Short mmCIF file of C-alpha atoms in Angstrom, two decimals:
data_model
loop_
_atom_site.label_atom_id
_atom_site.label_comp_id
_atom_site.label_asym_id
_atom_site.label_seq_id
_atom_site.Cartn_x
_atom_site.Cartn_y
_atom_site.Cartn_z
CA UNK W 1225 58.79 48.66 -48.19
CA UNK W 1226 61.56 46.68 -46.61
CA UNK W 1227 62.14 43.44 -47.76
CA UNK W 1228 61.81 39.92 -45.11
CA UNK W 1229 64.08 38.18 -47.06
CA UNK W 1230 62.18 35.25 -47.26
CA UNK W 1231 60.63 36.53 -51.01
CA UNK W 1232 57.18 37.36 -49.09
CA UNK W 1233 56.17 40.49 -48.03
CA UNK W 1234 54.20 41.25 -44.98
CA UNK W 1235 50.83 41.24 -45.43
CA UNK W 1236 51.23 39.78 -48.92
CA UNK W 1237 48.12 37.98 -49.79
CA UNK W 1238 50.34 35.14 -51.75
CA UNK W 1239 50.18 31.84 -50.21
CA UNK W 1240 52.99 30.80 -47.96
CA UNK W 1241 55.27 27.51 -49.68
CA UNK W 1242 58.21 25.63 -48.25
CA UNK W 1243 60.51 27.59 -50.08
CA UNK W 1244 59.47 30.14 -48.29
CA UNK W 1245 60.17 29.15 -44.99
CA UNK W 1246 63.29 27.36 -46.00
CA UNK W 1247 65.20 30.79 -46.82
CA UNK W 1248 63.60 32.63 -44.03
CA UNK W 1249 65.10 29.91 -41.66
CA UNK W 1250 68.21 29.01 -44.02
CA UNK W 1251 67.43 25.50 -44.59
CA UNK W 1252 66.62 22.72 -47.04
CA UNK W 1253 62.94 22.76 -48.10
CA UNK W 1254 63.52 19.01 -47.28
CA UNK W 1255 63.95 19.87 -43.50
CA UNK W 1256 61.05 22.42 -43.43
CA UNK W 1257 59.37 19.62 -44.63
CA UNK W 1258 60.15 17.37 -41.96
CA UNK W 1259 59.23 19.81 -39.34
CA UNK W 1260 55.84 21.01 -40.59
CA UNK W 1261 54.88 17.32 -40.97
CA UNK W 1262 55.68 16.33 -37.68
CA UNK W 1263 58.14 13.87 -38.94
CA UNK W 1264 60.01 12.63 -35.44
CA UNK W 1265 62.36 9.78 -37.16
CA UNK W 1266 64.28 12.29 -39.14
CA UNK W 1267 68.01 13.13 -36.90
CA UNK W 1268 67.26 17.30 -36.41
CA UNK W 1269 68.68 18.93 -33.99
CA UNK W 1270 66.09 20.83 -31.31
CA UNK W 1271 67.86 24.43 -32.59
CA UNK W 1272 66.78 23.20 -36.21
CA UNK W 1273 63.70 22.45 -35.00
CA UNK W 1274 63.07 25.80 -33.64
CA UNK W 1275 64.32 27.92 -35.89
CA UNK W 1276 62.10 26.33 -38.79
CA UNK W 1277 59.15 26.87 -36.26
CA UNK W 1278 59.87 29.96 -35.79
CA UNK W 1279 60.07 30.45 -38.97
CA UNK W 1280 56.67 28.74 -39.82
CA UNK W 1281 54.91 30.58 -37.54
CA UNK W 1282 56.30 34.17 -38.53
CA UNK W 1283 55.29 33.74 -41.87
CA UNK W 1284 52.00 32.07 -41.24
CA UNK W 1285 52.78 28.53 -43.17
CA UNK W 1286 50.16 26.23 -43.95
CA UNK W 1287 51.27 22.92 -44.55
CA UNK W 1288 49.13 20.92 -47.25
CA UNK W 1289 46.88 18.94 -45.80
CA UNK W 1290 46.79 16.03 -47.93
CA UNK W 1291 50.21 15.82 -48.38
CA UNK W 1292 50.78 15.91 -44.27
CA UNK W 1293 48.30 12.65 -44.58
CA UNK W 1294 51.03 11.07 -47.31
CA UNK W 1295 54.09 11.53 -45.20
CA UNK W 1296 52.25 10.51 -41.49
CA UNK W 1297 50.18 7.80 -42.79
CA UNK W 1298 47.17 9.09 -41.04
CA UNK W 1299 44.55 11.70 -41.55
CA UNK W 1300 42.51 14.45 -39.97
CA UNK W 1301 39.95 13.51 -42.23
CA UNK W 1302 36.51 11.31 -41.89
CA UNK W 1303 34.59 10.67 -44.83
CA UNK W 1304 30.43 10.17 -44.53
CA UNK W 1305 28.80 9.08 -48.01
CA UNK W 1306 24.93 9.35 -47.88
CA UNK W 1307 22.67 8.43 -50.56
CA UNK W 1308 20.06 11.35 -49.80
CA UNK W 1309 20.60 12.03 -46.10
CA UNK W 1310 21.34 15.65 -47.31
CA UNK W 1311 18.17 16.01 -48.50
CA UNK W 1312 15.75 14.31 -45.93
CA UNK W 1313 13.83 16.16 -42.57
CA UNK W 1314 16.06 14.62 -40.76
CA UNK W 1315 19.10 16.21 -43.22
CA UNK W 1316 21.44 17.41 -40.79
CA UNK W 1317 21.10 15.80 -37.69
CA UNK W 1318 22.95 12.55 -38.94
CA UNK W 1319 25.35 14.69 -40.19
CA UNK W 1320 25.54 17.48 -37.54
CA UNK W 1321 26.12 14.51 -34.87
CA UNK W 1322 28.86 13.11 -37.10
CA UNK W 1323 30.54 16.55 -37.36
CA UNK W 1324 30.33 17.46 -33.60
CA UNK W 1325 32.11 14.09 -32.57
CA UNK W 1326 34.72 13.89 -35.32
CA UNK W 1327 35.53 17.75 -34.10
CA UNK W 1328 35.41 16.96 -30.61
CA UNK W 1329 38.12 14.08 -31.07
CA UNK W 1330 40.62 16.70 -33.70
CA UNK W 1331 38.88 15.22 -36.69
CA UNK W 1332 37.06 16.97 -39.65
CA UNK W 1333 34.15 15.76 -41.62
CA UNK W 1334 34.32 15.12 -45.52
CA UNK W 1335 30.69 14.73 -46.49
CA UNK W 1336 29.51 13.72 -49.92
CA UNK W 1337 25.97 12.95 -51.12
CA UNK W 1338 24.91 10.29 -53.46
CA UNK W 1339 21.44 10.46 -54.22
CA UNK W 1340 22.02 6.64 -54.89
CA UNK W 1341 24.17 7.42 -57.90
CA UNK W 1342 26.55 4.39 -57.80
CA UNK W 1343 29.06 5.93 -59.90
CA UNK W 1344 28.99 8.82 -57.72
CA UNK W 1345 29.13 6.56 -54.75
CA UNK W 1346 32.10 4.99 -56.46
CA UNK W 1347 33.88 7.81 -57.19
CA UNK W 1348 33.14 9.89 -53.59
CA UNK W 1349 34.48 6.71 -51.53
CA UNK W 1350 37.87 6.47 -54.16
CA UNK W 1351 38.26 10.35 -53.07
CA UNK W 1352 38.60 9.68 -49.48
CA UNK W 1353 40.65 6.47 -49.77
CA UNK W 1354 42.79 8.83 -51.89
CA UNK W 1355 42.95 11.73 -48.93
CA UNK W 1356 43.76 8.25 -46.63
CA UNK W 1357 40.68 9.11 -44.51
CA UNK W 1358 40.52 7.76 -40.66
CA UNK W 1359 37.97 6.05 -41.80
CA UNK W 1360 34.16 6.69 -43.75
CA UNK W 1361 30.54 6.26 -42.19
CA UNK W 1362 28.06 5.42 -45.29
CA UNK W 1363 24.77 6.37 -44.52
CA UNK W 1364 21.44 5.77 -45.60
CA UNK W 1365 18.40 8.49 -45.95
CA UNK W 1366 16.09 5.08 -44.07
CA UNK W 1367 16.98 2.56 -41.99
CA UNK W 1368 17.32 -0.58 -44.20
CA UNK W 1369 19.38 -3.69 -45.17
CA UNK W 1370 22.20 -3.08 -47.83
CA UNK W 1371 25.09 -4.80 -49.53
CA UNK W 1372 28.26 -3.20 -48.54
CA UNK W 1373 30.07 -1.56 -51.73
CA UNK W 1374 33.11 -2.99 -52.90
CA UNK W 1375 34.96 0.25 -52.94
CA UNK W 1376 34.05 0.58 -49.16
CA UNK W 1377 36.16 -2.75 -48.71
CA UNK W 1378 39.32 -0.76 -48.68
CA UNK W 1379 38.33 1.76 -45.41
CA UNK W 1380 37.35 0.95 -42.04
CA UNK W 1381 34.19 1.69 -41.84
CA UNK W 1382 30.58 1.97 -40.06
CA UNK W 1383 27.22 1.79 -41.22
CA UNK W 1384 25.15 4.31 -39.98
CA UNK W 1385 21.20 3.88 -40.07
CA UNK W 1386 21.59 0.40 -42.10
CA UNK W 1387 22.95 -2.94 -41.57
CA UNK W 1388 24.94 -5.53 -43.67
CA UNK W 1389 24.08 -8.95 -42.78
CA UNK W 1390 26.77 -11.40 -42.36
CA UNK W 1391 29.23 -9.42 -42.96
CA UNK W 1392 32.00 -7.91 -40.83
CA UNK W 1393 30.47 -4.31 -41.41
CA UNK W 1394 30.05 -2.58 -38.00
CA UNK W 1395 26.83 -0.84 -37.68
CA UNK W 1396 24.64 2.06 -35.95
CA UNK W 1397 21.21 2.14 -36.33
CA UNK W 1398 17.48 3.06 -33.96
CA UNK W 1399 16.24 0.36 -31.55
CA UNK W 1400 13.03 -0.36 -33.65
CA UNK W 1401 11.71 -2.98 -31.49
CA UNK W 1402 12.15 -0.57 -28.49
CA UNK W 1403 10.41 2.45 -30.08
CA UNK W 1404 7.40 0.73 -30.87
CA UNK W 1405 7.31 -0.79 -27.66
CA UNK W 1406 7.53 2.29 -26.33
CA UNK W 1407 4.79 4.55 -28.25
CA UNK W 1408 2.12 1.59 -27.38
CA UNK W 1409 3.07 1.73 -23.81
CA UNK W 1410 2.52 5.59 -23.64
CA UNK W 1411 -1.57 4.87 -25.11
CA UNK W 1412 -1.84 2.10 -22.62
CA UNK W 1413 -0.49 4.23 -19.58
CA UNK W 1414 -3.43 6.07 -20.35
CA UNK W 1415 -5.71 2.98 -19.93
CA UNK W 1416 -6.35 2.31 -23.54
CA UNK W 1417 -7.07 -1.37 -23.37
CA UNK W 1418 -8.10 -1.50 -27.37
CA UNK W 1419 -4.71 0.00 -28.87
CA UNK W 1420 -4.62 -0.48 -32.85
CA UNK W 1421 -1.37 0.22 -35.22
CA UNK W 1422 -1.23 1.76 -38.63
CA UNK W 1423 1.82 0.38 -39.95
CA UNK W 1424 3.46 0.92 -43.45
CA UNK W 1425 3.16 -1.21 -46.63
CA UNK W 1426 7.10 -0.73 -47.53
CA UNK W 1427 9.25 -3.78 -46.10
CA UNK W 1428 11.67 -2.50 -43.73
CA UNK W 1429 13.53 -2.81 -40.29
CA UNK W 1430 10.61 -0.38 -39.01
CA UNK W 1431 7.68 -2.26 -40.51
CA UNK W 1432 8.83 -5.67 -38.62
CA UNK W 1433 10.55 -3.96 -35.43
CA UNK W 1434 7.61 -1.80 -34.34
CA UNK W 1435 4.90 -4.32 -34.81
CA UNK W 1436 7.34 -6.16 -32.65
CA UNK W 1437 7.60 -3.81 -30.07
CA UNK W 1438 4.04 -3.07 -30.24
CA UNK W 1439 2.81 -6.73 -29.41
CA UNK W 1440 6.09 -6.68 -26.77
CA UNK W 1441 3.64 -3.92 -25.08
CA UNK W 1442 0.59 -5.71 -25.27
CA UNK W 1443 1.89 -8.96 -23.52
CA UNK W 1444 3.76 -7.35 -20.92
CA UNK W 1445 0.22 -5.72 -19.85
CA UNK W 1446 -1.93 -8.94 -20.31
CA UNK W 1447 -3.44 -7.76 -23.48
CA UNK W 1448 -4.13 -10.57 -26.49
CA UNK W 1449 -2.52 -9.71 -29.41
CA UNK W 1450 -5.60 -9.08 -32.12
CA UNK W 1451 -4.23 -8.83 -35.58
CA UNK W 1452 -7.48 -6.88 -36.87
CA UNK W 1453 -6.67 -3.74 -34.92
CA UNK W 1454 -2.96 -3.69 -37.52
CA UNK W 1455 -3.73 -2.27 -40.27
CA UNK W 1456 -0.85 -1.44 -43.16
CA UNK W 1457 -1.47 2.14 -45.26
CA UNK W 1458 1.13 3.78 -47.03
CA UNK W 1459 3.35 5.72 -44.83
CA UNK W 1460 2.24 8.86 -46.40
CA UNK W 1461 -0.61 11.66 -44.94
CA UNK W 1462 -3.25 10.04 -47.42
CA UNK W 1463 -2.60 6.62 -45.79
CA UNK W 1464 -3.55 7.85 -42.42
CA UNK W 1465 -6.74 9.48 -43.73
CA UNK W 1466 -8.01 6.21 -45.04
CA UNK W 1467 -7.04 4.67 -42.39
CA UNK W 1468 -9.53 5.81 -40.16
CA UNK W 1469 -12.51 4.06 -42.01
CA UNK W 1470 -11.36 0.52 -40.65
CA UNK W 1471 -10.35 2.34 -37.26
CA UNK W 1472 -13.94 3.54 -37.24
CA UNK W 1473 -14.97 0.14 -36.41
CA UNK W 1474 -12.45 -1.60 -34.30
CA UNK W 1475 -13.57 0.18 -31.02
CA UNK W 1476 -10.55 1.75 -30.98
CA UNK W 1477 -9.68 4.44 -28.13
CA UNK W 1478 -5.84 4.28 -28.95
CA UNK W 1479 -3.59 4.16 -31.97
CA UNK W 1480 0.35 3.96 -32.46
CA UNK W 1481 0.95 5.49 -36.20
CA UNK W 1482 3.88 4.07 -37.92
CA UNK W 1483 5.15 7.85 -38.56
CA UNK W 1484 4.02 11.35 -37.74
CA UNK W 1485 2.37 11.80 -41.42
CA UNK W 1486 0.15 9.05 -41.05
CA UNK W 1487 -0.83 10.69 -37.40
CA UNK W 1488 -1.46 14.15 -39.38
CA UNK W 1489 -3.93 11.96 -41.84
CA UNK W 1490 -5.58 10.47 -39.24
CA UNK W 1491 -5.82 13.94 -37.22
CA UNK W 1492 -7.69 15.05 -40.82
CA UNK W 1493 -10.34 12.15 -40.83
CA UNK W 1494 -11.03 12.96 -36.97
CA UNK W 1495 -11.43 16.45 -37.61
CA UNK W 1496 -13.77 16.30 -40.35
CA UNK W 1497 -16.22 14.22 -38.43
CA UNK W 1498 -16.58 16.56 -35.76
CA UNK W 1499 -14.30 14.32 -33.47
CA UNK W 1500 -11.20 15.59 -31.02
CA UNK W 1501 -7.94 13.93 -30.64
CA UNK W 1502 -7.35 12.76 -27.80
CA UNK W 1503 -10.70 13.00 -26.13
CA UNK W 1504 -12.51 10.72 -29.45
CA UNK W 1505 -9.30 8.67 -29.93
CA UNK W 1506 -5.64 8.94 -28.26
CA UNK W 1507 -2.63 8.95 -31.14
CA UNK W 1508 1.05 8.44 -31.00
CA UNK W 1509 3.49 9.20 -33.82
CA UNK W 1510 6.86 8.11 -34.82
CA UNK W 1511 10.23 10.24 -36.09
CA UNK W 1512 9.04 13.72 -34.36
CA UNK W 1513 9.34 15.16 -37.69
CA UNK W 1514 9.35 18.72 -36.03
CA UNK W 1515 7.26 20.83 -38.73
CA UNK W 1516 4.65 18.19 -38.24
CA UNK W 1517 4.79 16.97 -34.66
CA UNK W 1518 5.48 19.88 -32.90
CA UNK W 1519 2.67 21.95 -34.98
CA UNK W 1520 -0.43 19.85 -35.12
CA UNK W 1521 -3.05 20.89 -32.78
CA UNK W 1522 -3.29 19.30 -30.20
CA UNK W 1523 0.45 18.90 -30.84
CA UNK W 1524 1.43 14.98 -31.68
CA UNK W 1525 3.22 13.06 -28.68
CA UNK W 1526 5.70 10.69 -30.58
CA UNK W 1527 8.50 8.97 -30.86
CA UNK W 1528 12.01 10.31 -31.91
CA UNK W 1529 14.17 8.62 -34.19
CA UNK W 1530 17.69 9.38 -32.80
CA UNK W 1531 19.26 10.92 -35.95
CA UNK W 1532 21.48 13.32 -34.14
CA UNK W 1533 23.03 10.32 -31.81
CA UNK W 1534 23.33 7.96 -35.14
CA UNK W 1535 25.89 10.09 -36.33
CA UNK W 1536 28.19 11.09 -33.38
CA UNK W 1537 28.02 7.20 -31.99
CA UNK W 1538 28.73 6.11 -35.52
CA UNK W 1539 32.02 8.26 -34.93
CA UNK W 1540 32.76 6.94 -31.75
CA UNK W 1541 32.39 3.39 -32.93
CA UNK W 1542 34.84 4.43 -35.91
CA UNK W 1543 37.60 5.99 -33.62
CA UNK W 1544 37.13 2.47 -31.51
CA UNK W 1545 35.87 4.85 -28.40
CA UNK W 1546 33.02 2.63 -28.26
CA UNK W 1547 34.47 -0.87 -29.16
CA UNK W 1548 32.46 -2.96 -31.27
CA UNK W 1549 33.36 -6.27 -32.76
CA UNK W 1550 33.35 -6.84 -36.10
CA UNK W 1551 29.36 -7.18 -37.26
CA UNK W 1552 28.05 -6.32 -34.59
CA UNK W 1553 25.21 -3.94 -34.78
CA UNK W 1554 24.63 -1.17 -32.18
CA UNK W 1555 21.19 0.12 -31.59
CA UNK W 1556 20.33 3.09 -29.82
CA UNK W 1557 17.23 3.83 -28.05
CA UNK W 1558 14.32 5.74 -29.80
CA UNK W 1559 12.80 8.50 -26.90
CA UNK W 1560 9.10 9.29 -26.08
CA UNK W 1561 8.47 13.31 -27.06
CA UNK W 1562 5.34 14.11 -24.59
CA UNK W 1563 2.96 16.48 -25.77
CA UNK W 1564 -0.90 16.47 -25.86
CA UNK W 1565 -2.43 13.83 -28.32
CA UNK W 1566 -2.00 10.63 -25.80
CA UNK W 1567 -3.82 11.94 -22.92
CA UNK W 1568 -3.33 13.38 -19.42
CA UNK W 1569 0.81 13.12 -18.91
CA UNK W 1570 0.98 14.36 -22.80
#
C-alpha cells in the first residue's frame, strides 16, 4: 500500500493528531494549530491557510473540542444540571426543548443529573466551568423556590422551573396563576356555577398560584369566593379518592384537580358509585401527564404544564435572544388540552 506521507494511511482507523496534518501540509504543529482553532490574530498568510485546510480536510482532522474552547475563550457547549428531571413524566421534554434550541443556535447540550446529590451537583457544575460552557440551565424535577449553589456563581446562568428570590438569578418557570385561572374558567364555560378545587397539601408555587388563579376565575364571573368548596388532599391518586366524600356534599357540579392523579382518584370514587364524569360532576386536571390524561375514560381535559417550552426559552434567555434583566423571572403560559371530562366543547 502506498504510503501518504503524512504517517496515516488511508482508511486507517487511528485517530487523526496535529502532527499529522503538520507533515502532510509541511508546517509547524503550532500553525496547524492556529488554523484548526480558528485563531484570526496569528500573521498567516491565506496560502498557509489553505494548504493546512486542505490538509485538515484530506485527512479528516478533528480538532479537540475542549481544547478549541481553551484557545477561543468560548464554547459550543451548554451545561443543564437537574436534580431528577431525568427521571420524572415529564423527563425529556425539559430537556428535549433545551437540546432543540441550543442545536438550533450551533450549540450542544451537556446534561447531567443530580438526584439532589450535592456533591454530585458540585462536582457536575465544576465539569462544565472546566469545559468553559456558554453557560448552564439548573433545573428542578418541580417548580419550587431554591438557593442558588455557590458553584453556579461562576457561570451565567438560568433557572429553569424554579426561582431564586432576591437574587440576580434569571429564571423560567409555568404561569401558575394563569393555569389555574384557566382550568376553572373551562368548568364555568360550561355553566358550573358551584366549581370546587382539590388542591395539594405540599407548599409550593402551584399550591398558592392555582388557588390564585382559581378565585381570579370566580371574580371575573361574579362568583363569591367560598373557601369550603377548597379542599387540600395529597397530590397523589389516593388523595383524589378521598376527596370525593367532602365533594359529595358541597353541591358540587364542577371541580379543578390540582393534578391529573388526583382527577384519576376522583374518576375512581365516581365510578364506584354508579356515577359518570362529566354528566354526575365535570373535572379538570393539571400537567396532562399523557399515560393518565389522555387514557382515562372519558379522557381528562386538563391543563399542560409547558415542560417542552421551559427548556428551549430557558436557552433563549441564556444566549440573551430573549433579554431578561438580571432577576427577573419569565413565566410562560400553561395551555387548556380539550377532551371530554368538562362538558360539551371537551
Amino acid at each position: 500500500m502506498h504510503s501518504t506521507g503524512s504517517g496515516v494511511e488511508p482508511g486507517s482507523s487511528a485517530p487523526v493528531t496535529l502532527h499529522d496534518v503538520a507533515r502532510r501540509a509541511g508546517v509547524s504543529v503550532a500553525t496547524v494549530s492556529y488554523v484548526a482553532n480558528g485563531r484570526t490574530n496569528v500573521r498567516l498568510s491565506d496560502a498557509t491557510r489553505r494548504r493546512v485546510q486542505a490538509a485538515i480536510d484530506e485527512l479528516g482532522y478533528r480538532p479537540n473540542a475542549l481544547a478549541k474552547n481553551l484557545v477561543k475563550g468560548t464554547s459550543t457547549f451548554i451545561g443543564l444540571v437537574a436534580d431528577g428531571v431525568a427521571t420524572t413524566p415529564f423527563a425529556g421534554q425539559i430537556i428535549h426543548g433545551a437540546q432543540d434550541e441550543a442545536w438550533r443556535h450551533g450549540f450542544v447540550l451537556l446534561v447531567a443529573n443530580t438526584d439532589a446529590d450535592l456533591q454530585v451537583e458540585r462536582e457536575a457544575i465544576e465539569m462544565m466551568l472546566e469545559h468553559q460552557v456558554r453557560g448552564i440551565l439548573y433545573s428542578t424535577w418541580y417548580h419550587r423556590e431554591i438557593s442558588v449553589p455557590a458553584s453556579l456563581l461562576q457561570a451565567e446562568m438560568v433557572l429553569v422551573n424554579c426561582y431564586a428570590p432576591g437574587s440576580a438569578a434569571r429564571a423560567v418557570v409555568p404561569d401558575e396563576v394563569q393555569g389555574g385561572r384557566t382550568a376553572t374558567e373551562q368548568l364555568l364555560r360550561q355553566g358550573h356555577r358551584r366549581v370546587a378545587f382539590v388542591n395539594t397539601t405540599w407548599e409550593s408555587p402551584a399550591r398558592t398560584g392555582r388557588l390564585a388563579g382559581y378565585r381570579q376565575a370566580l371574580a371575573a364571573a361574579g362568583i363569591e369566593f367560598d373557601p369550603t368548596l377548597v379542599i387540600d388532599a395529597e397530590p397523589n391518586q389516593e388523595g383524589g379518592y378521598g376527596a370525593y366524600e367532602r365533594l359529595s356534599r358541597l353541591d358540587a357540579t364542577g371541580v379543578f384537580c390540582h393534578n391529573d392523579r388526583v382527577a384519576m382518584g376522583l374518576y375512581d370514587a365516581v365510578r364506584v358509585r354508579g356515577l359518570k364524569v362529566p354528566a354526575d360532576l365535570a373535572i379538570v386536571g393539571f400537567d396532562n401527564q399523557e399515560v393518565i390524561a389522555a387514557h382515562l375514560r372519558p379522557p381528562l381535559t386538563t391543563v399542560q404544564l409547558p415542560h417542552y417550552e421551559l427548556g428551549a426559552t430557558s436557552v433563549r434567555v441564556l444566549l440573551g435572544l430573549d433579554p431578561a434583566p438580571p432577576g427577573e423571572i419569565t413565566r410562560l403560559a400553561c395551555p387548556l388540552v380539550l377532551r371530554e371530562s368538562a362538558g360539551a366543547d371537551g
